[in-house]
C-alpha cells in the first residue's frame, strides 16, 4: 500500500489559514489523494480529493504538487470546529471497483481562540 | 446530507459470545465497507462488499467475521466468537458510484467492548 507521511500535530489560531502538508512519494499514476477528518468519537468525514489538479470545495482547497509526490490541504480561515485529526490517504482501487482507504496516523490540528 | 446509521452505539459482550453490528447505508449506494479503530490506533480496513458478495477483505477479517446484507437496506458485521482484542470502534461506510472515486460516507461507529 502506498504510504503517506504527515506531521503528528499542528497548531493554528482562529481565523488564520492552515496548511496541512502530506508527502506521498510512492504514489502511483492512478492513486487519488483523499483527505478525511475525524472528530473525537466520530467516524471519518470526507473533506476533499484530487488526482492531479488543485481542487476547491466549500470546506477546503487541495494543492497537489506537479510531480504528485506531495499535497497540501488548505483551510482558508480556521475555526474552533476545524480542530480534528486530518488524514491524507491514497485510495487503492481493486478490479472489483471497490477500494480501501489506508489510513495513517494523521495530523492532529489544534485551533487556538 | 444523507447519512450512514449504525446501531447500537455501544455494545458490551463477554468473550466468546457472538455479536452483530448493524448498519443502514445510504439508500442507492452500491459499495459497503467495515473499518475498525482500536483505541489510540489507526483506522483499519476490514472488508468491502458489492453486488451481494465480499469484494475484498483484509487479513484481520478471518473466518470469525462475516458480513451480510439481509434485506436490501441493512448491512451487518457478525463476529462469531469475540476475543478481547476485538474491542474497538467499528465503522460502517458506503459509497455510491462504481467508478470515479466518489467519497465514502462513514457512520458514527459502534464501540464494541469485549470483557
PDB file of C-alpha atoms in Angstrom, chain B residues 58-103:
ATOM      1  CA  UNK B  58      -8.059  -7.650   4.932  1.00  0.00           C
ATOM      2  CA  UNK B  59      -6.069 -10.191   6.880  1.00  0.00           C
ATOM      3  CA  UNK B  60      -7.902  -9.047  10.010  1.00  0.00           C
ATOM      4  CA  UNK B  61     -11.147 -10.327   8.520  1.00  0.00           C
ATOM      5  CA  UNK B  62     -10.702 -14.015   9.324  1.00  0.00           C
ATOM      6  CA  UNK B  63     -13.341 -16.740   9.487  1.00  0.00           C
ATOM      7  CA  UNK B  64     -14.661 -15.378  12.781  1.00  0.00           C
ATOM      8  CA  UNK B  65     -16.046 -12.419  10.832  1.00  0.00           C
ATOM      9  CA  UNK B  66     -18.872 -12.366   8.334  1.00  0.00           C
ATOM     10  CA  UNK B  67     -20.949  -9.719   6.609  1.00  0.00           C
ATOM     11  CA  UNK B  68     -24.420  -9.790   5.214  1.00  0.00           C
ATOM     12  CA  UNK B  69     -26.944  -7.563   3.531  1.00  0.00           C
ATOM     13  CA  UNK B  70     -30.052  -9.486   4.507  1.00  0.00           C
ATOM     14  CA  UNK B  71     -32.849  -7.271   3.287  1.00  0.00           C
ATOM     15  CA  UNK B  72     -31.506  -4.708   0.844  1.00  0.00           C
ATOM     16  CA  UNK B  73     -31.224  -1.975   3.434  1.00  0.00           C
ATOM     17  CA  UNK B  74     -29.260  -3.287   6.407  1.00  0.00           C
ATOM     18  CA  UNK B  75     -25.594  -4.268   6.289  1.00  0.00           C
ATOM     19  CA  UNK B  76     -24.326  -6.314   9.209  1.00  0.00           C
ATOM     20  CA  UNK B  77     -20.984  -7.412  10.605  1.00  0.00           C
ATOM     21  CA  UNK B  78     -21.028 -10.574  12.698  1.00  0.00           C
ATOM     22  CA  UNK B  79     -18.228 -11.712  14.961  1.00  0.00           C
ATOM     23  CA  UNK B  80     -18.859 -15.335  15.855  1.00  0.00           C
ATOM     24  CA  UNK B  81     -16.775 -15.760  18.966  1.00  0.00           C
ATOM     25  CA  UNK B  82     -15.468 -12.481  20.256  1.00  0.00           C
ATOM     26  CA  UNK B  83     -11.977 -12.067  21.671  1.00  0.00           C
ATOM     27  CA  UNK B  84     -10.619  -9.364  23.932  1.00  0.00           C
ATOM     28  CA  UNK B  85      -8.650  -7.931  21.013  1.00  0.00           C
ATOM     29  CA  UNK B  86     -11.855  -7.371  19.042  1.00  0.00           C
ATOM     30  CA  UNK B  87     -12.608  -4.447  21.326  1.00  0.00           C
ATOM     31  CA  UNK B  88     -12.646  -1.431  19.042  1.00  0.00           C
ATOM     32  CA  UNK B  89     -14.814   1.168  17.370  1.00  0.00           C
ATOM     33  CA  UNK B  90     -16.343  -0.347  14.246  1.00  0.00           C
ATOM     34  CA  UNK B  91     -17.286   1.975  11.402  1.00  0.00           C
ATOM     35  CA  UNK B  92     -19.583   1.166   8.533  1.00  0.00           C
ATOM     36  CA  UNK B  93     -19.199   3.141   5.297  1.00  0.00           C
ATOM     37  CA  UNK B  94     -20.896   3.275   1.926  1.00  0.00           C
ATOM     38  CA  UNK B  95     -20.239   4.721  -1.485  1.00  0.00           C
ATOM     39  CA  UNK B  96     -22.429   5.305  -4.484  1.00  0.00           C
ATOM     40  CA  UNK B  97     -20.736   5.237  -7.817  1.00  0.00           C
ATOM     41  CA  UNK B  98     -18.951   2.267  -9.278  1.00  0.00           C
ATOM     42  CA  UNK B  99     -16.187   4.377 -10.725  1.00  0.00           C
ATOM     43  CA  UNK B 100     -14.763   7.765 -10.181  1.00  0.00           C
ATOM     44  CA  UNK B 101     -13.535   7.971  -6.668  1.00  0.00           C
ATOM     45  CA  UNK B 102     -16.715   9.096  -5.052  1.00  0.00           C
ATOM     46  CA  UNK B 103     -16.363   9.861  -1.384  1.00  0.00           C
TER      47      UNK B 103
END
